[in-house]
Amino acid sequence: MKYVSTRGGMAPLDFSDILLEGLAPDGGLAIPQVLPRLSAETLQGWRGLPYADLAFEVLRLFADDIPADDLHRLTRAAYTDKIFGSEDIVPVRPLAGGMSLLGLSDGPTLAFKDMAMQFLGQVFEYVLAKRGTTLNILGATSGDTGSAAEYALRGKKGVAVFMLSPQGRMSPFQRAQMYSLQDANIHNIAVRGVFDDCQDIVKLLAGDLDFKAACRLGAVNSINWARIAAQVVYYIHGWLRATTRADQQVSFAVPSGNFGNILAGHIARRMGLPVRRLVLATNENNVLEEFLRTGVYRPRSAVDTYATSSPSMDISRASNFERFVYDLMGGDAARVKALWRELAETGQFDLSSLQPSFETDYGFVGGVSTHADRLSTIRSTYDEAGVLIDPHTADGVKVARDYVEPGVPMLVLETALPAKFSDTIQEALGRPVPPPAGLADLESLPQRVQVMECDAEAVKAYVKAHALL
């Protein structure tokens, strides 16, 4: 399989190349030239596979330049009961109202990002060793990507991590997970701004091709296709767990910020997975929901991006959205490039003429959840099903309720464990959430972080001074 850029300015590359490349040289995102197709027979043949073996079957469709035996070893190292706490890896738990919870948060950082990051940690080290080189990961996080990446890559040979986060915009638990790491190859940078500011700096530096080459920059945000490929696995796993027939449809509700998680569902659907609907749930920062409703994409400025009680979704410019627009444009990279030029010049673009196709052709619907909705949904889900969910997952449950259909299982993708957001759980239920065993003292550990102004040049200087070369 070969990969090209959504903006057309990259020669076709192998999986291992785009794994290390991150952002394409033309500022676009890597995308398969042709997606693999899943037949009913293939899906039926995957029933009963352990998660690590299912991951191998799916990922070898995207990473055919890695020898099969090696790739199988990598997936079996990434997805173990020791890392995820049980042989299920991704359990499915019933909720009330015809919904179920796809449990994605049993990894080392208690968030769904672990599902992809554990594989990335393995495959990065493998490819770098094969090539005898090093890589410096530059990323941005609104809360969970950073800790998942750092825990997956801490101590890994040949790779260093420089993770930007918005100062004061994450929960105390999220900050402690990241900043308490003392590994020499982990560098945390707290930027005085919002997540979109952090993401803009990452894209700006990744677009400086001389700097990117000199410092051997790579990416671990979901702009890296390997993240999306690894997330496709759990959509297929969820479908296999929720169905018995090859033609049975399933809907997925996805709390959405940077569009990477739900994009993986879109990719699975395009590959042939029988998906009825992809339900996009936003918080008060509802730029994506507005697009699905109106066809107008109008990102907000940093000052107009709300700080909410589902902070990992406090994002107004979703970087993965470009891959979906590429599909809307029929794979026409020139039109995608023109739209992003229009976005830079005017702050928006209008695809309202295509809006009816978002649901009819692609299965996308959306909805908004507020702070009051989150509190109410956390309470009702616990009272009705005995399941405690975090605020982001509550956004997903709230929006999913409007799209439950008889005979169509509705799987809500879990975002994180509630212990990461104890203040909101306290407000919802009147009592705190005890931290998981072994993490009770996490917030009291010494923290190591570099605080900086929102200044790309300052970040560039820091990376240059500390890069692994």
XYZ file of C-alpha atoms in Angstrom, residues 141 146-147 150 161-165 170 174-183 185-191 447-452 462:
34
model
C -2.200 17.455 23.587
C 0.356 13.497 25.649
C 0.322 11.047 28.512
C 4.801 9.524 26.732
C 9.158 13.235 22.856
C 8.466 16.977 22.982
C 4.835 17.425 24.039
C 3.069 20.792 24.068
C 0.040 21.254 26.316
C -6.029 20.072 31.696
C -3.885 14.700 33.445
C -1.108 17.170 34.258
C 0.334 14.864 36.892
C 0.359 11.892 34.507
C 2.526 13.806 32.067
C 4.624 16.130 34.170
C 5.593 13.535 36.787
C 7.535 11.499 34.231
C 11.259 11.871 34.791
C 12.542 9.874 31.795
C 13.659 11.211 26.559
C 10.429 12.944 27.675
C 10.084 16.750 27.472
C 6.875 18.515 28.547
C 6.237 22.095 27.420
C 3.262 24.008 28.862
C 2.224 26.790 26.481
C 6.617 17.414 38.266
C 9.002 18.442 35.488
C 7.672 20.878 32.878
C 8.949 23.860 30.894
C 6.464 26.756 30.781
C 6.661 28.956 27.665
C 14.101 24.368 22.972
